[in-house]
mmCIF file with all atom_site columns, N, CA and C and ligand atoms in Angstrom:
data_model
loop_
_atom_site.group_PDB
_atom_site.id
_atom_site.type_symbol
_atom_site.label_atom_id
_atom_site.label_alt_id
_atom_site.label_comp_id
_atom_site.label_asym_id
_atom_site.label_entity_id
_atom_site.label_seq_id
_atom_site.pdbx_PDB_ins_code
_atom_site.Cartn_x
_atom_site.Cartn_y
_atom_site.Cartn_z
_atom_site.occupancy
_atom_site.B_iso_or_equiv
_atom_site.pdbx_formal_charge
_atom_site.auth_seq_id
_atom_site.auth_comp_id
_atom_site.auth_asym_id
_atom_site.auth_atom_id
_atom_site.pdbx_PDB_model_num
ATOM   1   N  N   . MET A 1 1  ? -1.025  44.420 -47.641 1.00 98.00 ? 1433 MET A N   1
ATOM   2   C  CA  . MET A 1 1  ? -1.949  44.417 -46.546 1.00 98.00 ? 1433 MET A CA  1
ATOM   3   C  C   . MET A 1 1  ? -1.631  45.632 -45.674 1.00 98.00 ? 1433 MET A C   1
ATOM   4   N  N   . LYS A 1 2  ? -2.653  45.917 -44.871 1.00 98.00 ? 1434 LYS A N   1
ATOM   5   C  CA  . LYS A 1 2  ? -2.817  47.211 -44.090 1.00 98.00 ? 1434 LYS A CA  1
ATOM   6   C  C   . LYS A 1 2  ? -3.057  46.640 -42.640 1.00 98.00 ? 1434 LYS A C   1
ATOM   7   N  N   . VAL A 1 3  ? -2.579  47.555 -41.722 1.00 98.00 ? 1435 VAL A N   1
ATOM   8   C  CA  . VAL A 1 3  ? -2.737  46.926 -40.315 1.00 98.00 ? 1435 VAL A CA  1
ATOM   9   C  C   . VAL A 1 3  ? -3.364  48.325 -39.582 1.00 98.00 ? 1435 VAL A C   1
ATOM   10  N  N   . LEU A 1 4  ? -4.405  48.327 -38.925 1.00 98.00 ? 1436 LEU A N   1
ATOM   11  C  CA  . LEU A 1 4  ? -5.049  49.499 -37.923 1.00 98.00 ? 1436 LEU A CA  1
ATOM   12  C  C   . LEU A 1 4  ? -5.190  49.147 -36.645 1.00 98.00 ? 1436 LEU A C   1
ATOM   13  N  N   . LEU A 1 5  ? -4.980  50.030 -35.770 1.00 98.00 ? 1437 LEU A N   1
ATOM   14  C  CA  . LEU A 1 5  ? -4.984  49.757 -34.559 1.00 98.00 ? 1437 LEU A CA  1
ATOM   15  C  C   . LEU A 1 5  ? -6.154  50.748 -33.886 1.00 98.00 ? 1437 LEU A C   1
ATOM   16  N  N   . ASP A 1 6  ? -7.180  50.462 -33.116 1.00 97.00 ? 1438 ASP A N   1
ATOM   17  C  CA  . ASP A 1 6  ? -8.091  50.982 -32.456 1.00 97.00 ? 1438 ASP A CA  1
ATOM   18  C  C   . ASP A 1 6  ? -7.725  51.448 -31.028 1.00 97.00 ? 1438 ASP A C   1
ATOM   19  N  N   . SER A 1 7  ? -7.427  52.660 -31.014 1.00 94.00 ? 1439 SER A N   1
ATOM   20  C  CA  . SER A 1 7  ? -6.695  53.220 -29.704 1.00 94.00 ? 1439 SER A CA  1
ATOM   21  C  C   . SER A 1 7  ? -7.848  53.113 -28.466 1.00 94.00 ? 1439 SER A C   1
ATOM   22  N  N   . HIS A 1 8  ? -8.877  53.237 -28.884 1.00 96.00 ? 1440 HIS A N   1
ATOM   23  C  CA  . HIS A 1 8  ? -9.955  53.043 -27.928 1.00 96.00 ? 1440 HIS A CA  1
ATOM   24  C  C   . HIS A 1 8  ? -10.224 51.832 -27.190 1.00 96.00 ? 1440 HIS A C   1
ATOM   25  N  N   . ARG A 1 9  ? -9.664  50.751 -27.949 1.00 97.00 ? 1441 ARG A N   1
ATOM   26  C  CA  . ARG A 1 9  ? -9.747  49.368 -27.442 1.00 97.00 ? 1441 ARG A CA  1
ATOM   27  C  C   . ARG A 1 9  ? -8.820  48.780 -26.672 1.00 97.00 ? 1441 ARG A C   1
ATOM   28  N  N   . CYS A 1 10 ? -7.557  49.446 -26.964 1.00 97.00 ? 1442 CYS A N   1
ATOM   29  C  CA  . CYS A 1 10 ? -5.970  49.015 -26.630 1.00 97.00 ? 1442 CYS A CA  1
ATOM   30  C  C   . CYS A 1 10 ? -6.071  49.117 -25.079 1.00 97.00 ? 1442 CYS A C   1
ATOM   31  N  N   . GLN A 1 11 ? -5.785  48.260 -24.332 1.00 97.00 ? 1443 GLN A N   1
ATOM   32  C  CA  . GLN A 1 11 ? -5.655  48.176 -22.959 1.00 97.00 ? 1443 GLN A CA  1
ATOM   33  C  C   . GLN A 1 11 ? -4.018  48.087 -22.392 1.00 97.00 ? 1443 GLN A C   1
ATOM   34  N  N   . GLY A 1 12 ? -3.168  48.141 -23.509 1.00 95.00 ? 1444 GLY A N   1
ATOM   35  C  CA  . GLY A 1 12 ? -1.687  48.180 -23.148 1.00 95.00 ? 1444 GLY A CA  1
ATOM   36  C  C   . GLY A 1 12 ? -1.127  46.951 -22.672 1.00 95.00 ? 1444 GLY A C   1
ATOM   37  N  N   . HIS A 1 13 ? -1.601  45.642 -23.162 1.00 87.00 ? 1445 HIS A N   1
ATOM   38  C  CA  . HIS A 1 13 ? -0.843  44.667 -22.741 1.00 87.00 ? 1445 HIS A CA  1
ATOM   39  C  C   . HIS A 1 13 ? 0.355   44.103 -23.275 1.00 87.00 ? 1445 HIS A C   1
ATOM   40  N  N   . ALA A 1 14 ? 0.709   44.734 -24.457 1.00 91.00 ? 1446 ALA A N   1
ATOM   41  C  CA  . ALA A 1 14 ? 1.959   44.884 -25.029 1.00 91.00 ? 1446 ALA A CA  1
ATOM   42  C  C   . ALA A 1 14 ? 2.207   43.271 -25.838 1.00 91.00 ? 1446 ALA A C   1
ATOM   43  N  N   . ARG A 1 15 ? 0.916   42.705 -25.879 1.00 94.00 ? 1447 ARG A N   1
ATOM   44  C  CA  . ARG A 1 15 ? 1.466   41.363 -26.857 1.00 94.00 ? 1447 ARG A CA  1
ATOM   45  C  C   . ARG A 1 15 ? 1.775   41.627 -28.218 1.00 94.00 ? 1447 ARG A C   1
ATOM   46  N  N   . CYS A 1 16 ? 1.073   42.709 -28.765 1.00 97.00 ? 1448 CYS A N   1
ATOM   47  C  CA  . CYS A 1 16 ? 1.300   43.149 -30.050 1.00 97.00 ? 1448 CYS A CA  1
ATOM   48  C  C   . CYS A 1 16 ? 2.890   43.540 -30.512 1.00 97.00 ? 1448 CYS A C   1
ATOM   49  N  N   . ALA A 1 17 ? 3.596   44.253 -29.488 1.00 95.00 ? 1449 ALA A N   1
ATOM   50  C  CA  . ALA A 1 17 ? 4.902   44.551 -29.447 1.00 95.00 ? 1449 ALA A CA  1
ATOM   51  C  C   . ALA A 1 17 ? 5.759   43.291 -29.377 1.00 95.00 ? 1449 ALA A C   1
ATOM   52  N  N   . ALA A 1 18 ? 5.276   42.422 -28.625 1.00 96.00 ? 1450 ALA A N   1
ATOM   53  C  CA  . ALA A 1 18 ? 6.008   40.976 -28.617 1.00 96.00 ? 1450 ALA A CA  1
ATOM   54  C  C   . ALA A 1 18 ? 6.147   40.439 -29.793 1.00 96.00 ? 1450 ALA A C   1
ATOM   55  N  N   . PHE A 1 19 ? 5.120   40.597 -30.590 1.00 98.00 ? 1451 PHE A N   1
ATOM   56  C  CA  . PHE A 1 19 ? 5.297   39.622 -31.889 1.00 98.00 ? 1451 PHE A CA  1
ATOM   57  C  C   . PHE A 1 19 ? 5.443   40.494 -32.977 1.00 98.00 ? 1451 PHE A C   1
ATOM   58  N  N   . ALA A 1 20 ? 5.499   41.769 -32.923 1.00 98.00 ? 1452 ALA A N   1
ATOM   59  C  CA  . ALA A 1 20 ? 5.598   42.500 -33.961 1.00 98.00 ? 1452 ALA A CA  1
ATOM   60  C  C   . ALA A 1 20 ? 6.314   44.005 -33.615 1.00 98.00 ? 1452 ALA A C   1
ATOM   61  N  N   . PRO A 1 21 ? 7.560   43.881 -33.093 1.00 97.00 ? 1453 PRO A N   1
ATOM   62  C  CA  . PRO A 1 21 ? 8.045   45.236 -32.492 1.00 97.00 ? 1453 PRO A CA  1
ATOM   63  C  C   . PRO A 1 21 ? 8.543   46.417 -33.664 1.00 97.00 ? 1453 PRO A C   1
ATOM   64  N  N   . GLU A 1 22 ? 8.541   45.675 -34.751 1.00 98.00 ? 1454 GLU A N   1
ATOM   65  C  CA  . GLU A 1 22 ? 8.857   46.789 -35.841 1.00 98.00 ? 1454 GLU A CA  1
ATOM   66  C  C   . GLU A 1 22 ? 7.738   47.547 -36.349 1.00 98.00 ? 1454 GLU A C   1
ATOM   67  N  N   . THR A 1 23 ? 6.515   47.030 -35.944 1.00 98.00 ? 1455 THR A N   1
ATOM   68  C  CA  . THR A 1 23 ? 5.302   47.642 -36.521 1.00 98.00 ? 1455 THR A CA  1
ATOM   69  C  C   . THR A 1 23 ? 4.639   48.501 -35.162 1.00 98.00 ? 1455 THR A C   1
ATOM   70  N  N   . PHE A 1 24 ? 4.802   48.046 -34.027 1.00 98.00 ? 1456 PHE A N   1
ATOM   71  C  CA  . PHE A 1 24 ? 3.847   48.550 -32.886 1.00 98.00 ? 1456 PHE A CA  1
ATOM   72  C  C   . PHE A 1 24 ? 4.833   49.262 -31.990 1.00 98.00 ? 1456 PHE A C   1
ATOM   73  N  N   . VAL A 1 25 ? 4.456   50.507 -31.418 1.00 97.00 ? 1457 VAL A N   1
ATOM   74  C  CA  . VAL A 1 25 ? 5.333   51.019 -30.607 1.00 97.00 ? 1457 VAL A CA  1
ATOM   75  C  C   . VAL A 1 25 ? 4.381   51.679 -29.285 1.00 97.00 ? 1457 VAL A C   1
ATOM   76  N  N   . PHE A 1 26 ? 4.697   51.838 -28.157 1.00 95.00 ? 1458 PHE A N   1
ATOM   77  C  CA  . PHE A 1 26 ? 3.979   52.569 -27.199 1.00 95.00 ? 1458 PHE A CA  1
ATOM   78  C  C   . PHE A 1 26 ? 4.137   54.025 -27.029 1.00 95.00 ? 1458 PHE A C   1
ATOM   79  N  N   . ASP A 1 27 ? 2.943   54.373 -26.802 1.00 92.00 ? 1459 ASP A N   1
ATOM   80  C  CA  . ASP A 1 27 ? 2.918   56.162 -26.474 1.00 92.00 ? 1459 ASP A CA  1
ATOM   81  C  C   . ASP A 1 27 ? 3.270   56.094 -24.862 1.00 92.00 ? 1459 ASP A C   1
ATOM   82  N  N   . ASP A 1 28 ? 3.239   57.311 -24.570 1.00 93.00 ? 1460 ASP A N   1
ATOM   83  C  CA  . ASP A 1 28 ? 3.732   57.760 -23.082 1.00 93.00 ? 1460 ASP A CA  1
ATOM   84  C  C   . ASP A 1 28 ? 2.792   57.343 -22.245 1.00 93.00 ? 1460 ASP A C   1
ATOM   85  N  N   . ASP A 1 29 ? 1.529   57.276 -22.514 1.00 93.00 ? 1461 ASP A N   1
ATOM   86  C  CA  . ASP A 1 29 ? 0.658   56.479 -21.479 1.00 93.00 ? 1461 ASP A CA  1
ATOM   87  C  C   . ASP A 1 29 ? 0.415   55.027 -21.660 1.00 93.00 ? 1461 ASP A C   1
ATOM   88  N  N   . GLY A 1 30 ? 1.497   54.424 -22.225 1.00 94.00 ? 1462 GLY A N   1
ATOM   89  C  CA  . GLY A 1 30 ? 1.519   52.982 -22.317 1.00 94.00 ? 1462 GLY A CA  1
ATOM   90  C  C   . GLY A 1 30 ? 0.406   52.114 -23.042 1.00 94.00 ? 1462 GLY A C   1
ATOM   91  N  N   . PHE A 1 31 ? 0.008   52.916 -24.249 1.00 96.00 ? 1463 PHE A N   1
ATOM   92  C  CA  . PHE A 1 31 ? -0.811  52.324 -25.105 1.00 96.00 ? 1463 PHE A CA  1
ATOM   93  C  C   . PHE A 1 31 ? -0.077  52.028 -26.523 1.00 96.00 ? 1463 PHE A C   1
ATOM   94  N  N   . SER A 1 32 ? -0.728  51.103 -27.215 1.00 97.00 ? 1464 SER A N   1
ATOM   95  C  CA  . SER A 1 32 ? 0.125   50.844 -28.404 1.00 97.00 ? 1464 SER A CA  1
ATOM   96  C  C   . SER A 1 32 ? -0.528  51.771 -29.670 1.00 97.00 ? 1464 SER A C   1
ATOM   97  N  N   . ARG A 1 33 ? 0.330   51.699 -30.576 1.00 97.00 ? 1465 ARG A N   1
ATOM   98  C  CA  . ARG A 1 33 ? -0.005  52.361 -31.924 1.00 97.00 ? 1465 ARG A CA  1
ATOM   99  C  C   . ARG A 1 33 ? 0.948   51.877 -32.863 1.00 97.00 ? 1465 ARG A C   1
ATOM   100 N  N   . VAL A 1 34 ? 0.364   52.032 -33.954 1.00 98.00 ? 1466 VAL A N   1
ATOM   101 C  CA  . VAL A 1 34 ? 1.233   51.659 -35.405 1.00 98.00 ? 1466 VAL A CA  1
ATOM   102 C  C   . VAL A 1 34 ? 2.277   52.622 -35.698 1.00 98.00 ? 1466 VAL A C   1
ATOM   103 N  N   . ARG A 1 35 ? 3.545   52.113 -35.604 1.00 97.00 ? 1467 ARG A N   1
ATOM   104 C  CA  . ARG A 1 35 ? 4.503   53.243 -35.809 1.00 97.00 ? 1467 ARG A CA  1
ATOM   105 C  C   . ARG A 1 35 ? 4.439   53.934 -37.191 1.00 97.00 ? 1467 ARG A C   1
ATOM   106 N  N   . GLU A 1 36 ? 4.623   55.234 -37.241 1.00 96.00 ? 1468 GLU A N   1
ATOM   107 C  CA  . GLU A 1 36 ? 4.546   55.975 -38.365 1.00 96.00 ? 1468 GLU A CA  1
ATOM   108 C  C   . GLU A 1 36 ? 5.182   55.281 -39.490 1.00 96.00 ? 1468 GLU A C   1
ATOM   109 N  N   . GLY A 1 37 ? 4.356   55.260 -40.651 1.00 96.00 ? 1469 GLY A N   1
ATOM   110 C  CA  . GLY A 1 37 ? 4.988   54.711 -42.010 1.00 96.00 ? 1469 GLY A CA  1
ATOM   111 C  C   . GLY A 1 37 ? 4.776   53.087 -41.989 1.00 96.00 ? 1469 GLY A C   1
ATOM   112 N  N   . MET A 1 38 ? 4.150   52.758 -40.792 1.00 97.00 ? 1470 MET A N   1
ATOM   113 C  CA  . MET A 1 38 ? 4.164   50.967 -41.025 1.00 97.00 ? 1470 MET A CA  1
ATOM   114 C  C   . MET A 1 38 ? 2.886   50.518 -41.155 1.00 97.00 ? 1470 MET A C   1
ATOM   115 N  N   . GLU A 1 39 ? 1.927   51.424 -41.396 1.00 98.00 ? 1471 GLU A N   1
ATOM   116 C  CA  . GLU A 1 39 ? 0.515   50.851 -41.677 1.00 98.00 ? 1471 GLU A CA  1
ATOM   117 C  C   . GLU A 1 39 ? 0.560   50.060 -42.996 1.00 98.00 ? 1471 GLU A C   1
ATOM   118 N  N   . ASP A 1 40 ? 1.271   50.327 -43.775 1.00 98.00 ? 1472 ASP A N   1
ATOM   119 C  CA  . ASP A 1 40 ? 1.453   49.172 -45.119 1.00 98.00 ? 1472 ASP A CA  1
ATOM   120 C  C   . ASP A 1 40 ? 2.303   48.421 -44.686 1.00 98.00 ? 1472 ASP A C   1
ATOM   121 N  N   . VAL A 1 41 ? 2.142   46.952 -44.349 1.00 98.00 ? 1473 VAL A N   1
ATOM   122 C  CA  . VAL A 1 41 ? 2.895   46.180 -43.669 1.00 98.00 ? 1473 VAL A CA  1
ATOM   123 C  C   . VAL A 1 41 ? 3.697   45.391 -44.843 1.00 98.00 ? 1473 VAL A C   1
ATOM   124 N  N   . LYS A 1 42 ? 4.993   45.487 -44.709 1.00 97.00 ? 1474 LYS A N   1
ATOM   125 C  CA  . LYS A 1 42 ? 5.834   44.797 -45.698 1.00 97.00 ? 1474 LYS A CA  1
ATOM   126 C  C   . LYS A 1 42 ? 5.698   43.241 -45.406 1.00 97.00 ? 1474 LYS A C   1
ATOM   127 N  N   . PRO A 1 43 ? 5.988   42.404 -46.887 1.00 97.00 ? 1475 PRO A N   1
ATOM   128 C  CA  . PRO A 1 43 ? 5.825   41.156 -46.682 1.00 97.00 ? 1475 PRO A CA  1
ATOM   129 C  C   . PRO A 1 43 ? 6.660   40.560 -45.463 1.00 97.00 ? 1475 PRO A C   1
ATOM   130 N  N   . GLU A 1 44 ? 7.656   41.122 -45.218 1.00 98.00 ? 1476 GLU A N   1
ATOM   131 C  CA  . GLU A 1 44 ? 8.657   40.172 -43.979 1.00 98.00 ? 1476 GLU A CA  1
ATOM   132 C  C   . GLU A 1 44 ? 8.072   40.462 -42.705 1.00 98.00 ? 1476 GLU A C   1
ATOM   133 N  N   . ASN A 1 45 ? 7.172   41.667 -42.648 1.00 98.00 ? 1477 ASN A N   1
ATOM   134 C  CA  . ASN A 1 45 ? 6.668   41.957 -41.274 1.00 98.00 ? 1477 ASN A CA  1
ATOM   135 C  C   . ASN A 1 45 ? 5.115   41.110 -41.027 1.00 98.00 ? 1477 ASN A C   1
ATOM   136 N  N   . ALA A 1 46 ? 4.457   40.525 -42.135 1.00 98.00 ? 1478 ALA A N   1
ATOM   137 C  CA  . ALA A 1 46 ? 3.193   40.399 -42.100 1.00 98.00 ? 1478 ALA A CA  1
ATOM   138 C  C   . ALA A 1 46 ? 2.903   39.202 -40.928 1.00 98.00 ? 1478 ALA A C   1
ATOM   139 N  N   . PRO A 1 47 ? 3.925   38.120 -41.040 1.00 98.00 ? 1479 PRO A N   1
ATOM   140 C  CA  . PRO A 1 47 ? 3.735   37.228 -40.150 1.00 98.00 ? 1479 PRO A CA  1
ATOM   141 C  C   . PRO A 1 47 ? 3.483   37.394 -38.650 1.00 98.00 ? 1479 PRO A C   1
ATOM   142 N  N   . GLY A 1 48 ? 4.453   38.375 -38.142 1.00 98.00 ? 1480 GLY A N   1
ATOM   143 C  CA  . GLY A 1 48 ? 4.308   38.823 -36.836 1.00 98.00 ? 1480 GLY A CA  1
ATOM   144 C  C   . GLY A 1 48 ? 2.917   39.857 -36.797 1.00 98.00 ? 1480 GLY A C   1
ATOM   145 N  N   . VAL A 1 49 ? 2.808   40.648 -37.548 1.00 98.00 ? 1481 VAL A N   1
ATOM   146 C  CA  . VAL A 1 49 ? 1.662   41.311 -37.669 1.00 98.00 ? 1481 VAL A CA  1
ATOM   147 C  C   . VAL A 1 49 ? 0.125   40.634 -37.397 1.00 98.00 ? 1481 VAL A C   1
ATOM   148 N  N   . ARG A 1 50 ? 0.201   39.548 -38.265 1.00 98.00 ? 1482 ARG A N   1
ATOM   149 C  CA  . ARG A 1 50 ? -0.780  38.525 -38.110 1.00 98.00 ? 1482 ARG A CA  1
ATOM   150 C  C   . ARG A 1 50 ? -1.028  37.838 -36.672 1.00 98.00 ? 1482 ARG A C   1
ATOM   151 N  N   . LYS A 1 51 ? 0.097   37.608 -36.072 1.00 98.00 ? 1483 LYS A N   1
ATOM   152 C  CA  . LYS A 1 51 ? 0.375   36.880 -34.803 1.00 98.00 ? 1483 LYS A CA  1
ATOM   153 C  C   . LYS A 1 51 ? -0.304  38.192 -33.830 1.00 98.00 ? 1483 LYS A C   1
ATOM   154 N  N   . ALA A 1 52 ? 0.247   39.116 -34.052 1.00 98.00 ? 1484 ALA A N   1
ATOM   155 C  CA  . ALA A 1 52 ? -0.401  40.248 -33.019 1.00 98.00 ? 1484 ALA A CA  1
ATOM   156 C  C   . ALA A 1 52 ? -1.821  40.403 -33.013 1.00 98.00 ? 1484 ALA A C   1
ATOM   157 N  N   . CYS A 1 53 ? -2.281  40.400 -34.251 1.00 98.00 ? 1485 CYS A N   1
ATOM   158 C  CA  . CYS A 1 53 ? -3.607  40.737 -34.496 1.00 98.00 ? 1485 CYS A CA  1
ATOM   159 C  C   . CYS A 1 53 ? -4.510  39.485 -33.926 1.00 98.00 ? 1485 CYS A C   1
ATOM   160 N  N   . ALA A 1 54 ? -3.962  38.335 -33.894 1.00 98.00 ? 1486 ALA A N   1
ATOM   161 C  CA  . ALA A 1 54 ? -4.960  37.119 -33.463 1.00 98.00 ? 1486 ALA A CA  1
ATOM   162 C  C   . ALA A 1 54 ? -4.776  36.937 -31.882 1.00 98.00 ? 1486 ALA A C   1
ATOM   163 N  N   . ASN A 1 55 ? -3.254  37.570 -31.353 1.00 97.00 ? 1487 ASN A N   1
ATOM   164 C  CA  . ASN A 1 55 ? -3.332  37.667 -29.813 1.00 97.00 ? 1487 ASN A CA  1
ATOM   165 C  C   . ASN A 1 55 ? -3.781  38.778 -29.243 1.00 97.00 ? 1487 ASN A C   1
ATOM   166 N  N   . CYS A 1 56 ? -4.237  39.835 -29.559 1.00 97.00 ? 1488 CYS A N   1
ATOM   167 C  CA  . CYS A 1 56 ? -4.698  40.958 -29.022 1.00 97.00 ? 1488 CYS A CA  1
ATOM   168 C  C   . CYS A 1 56 ? -5.872  40.659 -28.157 1.00 97.00 ? 1488 CYS A C   1
ATOM   169 N  N   . PRO A 1 57 ? -5.924  40.666 -26.845 1.00 97.00 ? 1489 PRO A N   1
ATOM   170 C  CA  . PRO A 1 57 ? -7.395  40.181 -25.954 1.00 97.00 ? 1489 PRO A CA  1
ATOM   171 C  C   . PRO A 1 57 ? -8.241  41.348 -26.333 1.00 97.00 ? 1489 PRO A C   1
ATOM   172 N  N   . GLU A 1 58 ? -8.167  42.440 -26.679 1.00 97.00 ? 1490 GLU A N   1
ATOM   173 C  CA  . GLU A 1 58 ? -8.895  43.371 -26.782 1.00 97.00 ? 1490 GLU A CA  1
ATOM   174 C  C   . GLU A 1 58 ? -9.452  43.490 -28.279 1.00 97.00 ? 1490 GLU A C   1
ATOM   175 N  N   . LEU A 1 59 ? -9.035  42.791 -29.115 1.00 98.00 ? 1491 LEU A N   1
ATOM   176 C  CA  . LEU A 1 59 ? -9.388  42.911 -30.631 1.00 98.00 ? 1491 LEU A CA  1
ATOM   177 C  C   . LEU A 1 59 ? -9.318  44.226 -31.287 1.00 98.00 ? 1491 LEU A C   1
ATOM   178 N  N   . ALA A 1 60 ? -8.208  44.987 -30.836 1.00 98.00 ? 1492 ALA A N   1
ATOM   179 C  CA  . ALA A 1 60 ? -8.185  46.293 -31.203 1.00 98.00 ? 1492 ALA A CA  1
ATOM   180 C  C   . ALA A 1 60 ? -7.191  46.444 -32.468 1.00 98.00 ? 1492 ALA A C   1
ATOM   181 N  N   . ILE A 1 61 ? -6.702  45.261 -32.950 1.00 98.00 ? 1493 ILE A N   1
ATOM   182 C  CA  . ILE A 1 61 ? -5.819  44.951 -34.298 1.00 98.00 ? 1493 ILE A CA  1
ATOM   183 C  C   . ILE A 1 61 ? -6.666  44.680 -35.359 1.00 98.00 ? 1493 ILE A C   1
ATOM   184 N  N   . SER A 1 62 ? -6.518  45.538 -36.638 1.00 98.00 ? 1494 SER A N   1
ATOM   185 C  CA  . SER A 1 62 ? -7.474  45.033 -37.685 1.00 98.00 ? 1494 SER A CA  1
ATOM   186 C  C   . SER A 1 62 ? -6.601  44.733 -38.954 1.00 98.00 ? 1494 SER A C   1
ATOM   187 N  N   . ILE A 1 63 ? -6.517  43.855 -39.530 1.00 98.00 ? 1495 ILE A N   1
ATOM   188 C  CA  . ILE A 1 63 ? -6.079  43.736 -40.957 1.00 98.00 ? 1495 ILE A CA  1
ATOM   189 C  C   . ILE A 1 63 ? -6.640  43.842 -42.258 1.00 98.00 ? 1495 ILE A C   1
ATOM   190 N  N   . ILE A 1 64 ? -6.226  44.568 -43.151 1.00 98.00 ? 1496 ILE A N   1
ATOM   191 C  CA  . ILE A 1 64 ? -7.086  44.707 -44.286 1.00 98.00 ? 1496 ILE A CA  1
ATOM   192 C  C   . ILE A 1 64 ? -6.098  44.109 -45.540 1.00 98.00 ? 1496 ILE A C   1
ATOM   193 N  N   . GLU A 1 65 ? -6.562  42.990 -45.880 1.00 96.00 ? 1497 GLU A N   1
ATOM   194 C  CA  . GLU A 1 65 ? -5.987  42.435 -47.011 1.00 96.00 ? 1497 GLU A CA  1
ATOM   195 C  C   . GLU A 1 65 ? -5.936  43.440 -48.287 1.00 96.00 ? 1497 GLU A C   1
ATOM   196 N  N   . ASP A 1 66 ? -4.805  43.165 -49.234 1.00 92.00 ? 1498 ASP A N   1
ATOM   197 C  CA  . ASP A 1 66 ? -4.590  43.749 -50.348 1.00 92.00 ? 1498 ASP A CA  1
ATOM   198 C  C   . ASP A 1 66 ? -5.850  43.253 -51.296 1.00 92.00 ? 1498 ASP A C   1
HETATM 199 S  S1  . LIG B 2 .  ? -2.126  43.626 -27.806 1.00 83.40 ? 2635 LIG B S1  1
HETATM 200 FE FE1 . LIG B 2 .  ? -3.858  44.717 -28.036 1.00 83.40 ? 2635 LIG B FE1 1
HETATM 201 S  S2  . LIG B 2 .  ? -4.408  45.690 -26.288 1.00 83.40 ? 2635 LIG B S2  1
HETATM 202 FE FE2 . LIG B 2 .  ? -2.635  44.987 -26.068 1.00 83.40 ? 2635 LIG B FE2 1
HETATM 203 S  S3  . LIG B 2 .  ? -1.075  46.641 -26.360 1.00 83.40 ? 2635 LIG B S3  1
HETATM 204 FE FE3 . LIG B 2 .  ? -1.346  45.645 -28.271 1.00 83.40 ? 2635 LIG B FE3 1
HETATM 205 S  S4  . LIG B 2 .  ? -3.016  46.587 -29.236 1.00 83.40 ? 2635 LIG B S4  1
HETATM 206 FE FE4 . LIG B 2 .  ? -3.170  47.202 -27.012 1.00 83.40 ? 2635 LIG B FE4 1
#
């Protein structure tokens, strides 16, 4: 599974990082992005990424299933 983040939608609520801190990080302007090398979601990180996707108010996170 892969995770994508649409930076144009992100409003910096930080819910994604609360659910999946290993996957999301914030830039200097307070917006989220996927950490480098974490686009391919490891199985152990998948539950948190799914919760982040489901709880992003801006629908900025997309999941691509394998
Ligand atoms: S929850 Fe969504 S809008 Fe909020 S910081 Fe994360 S990606 Fe951005």
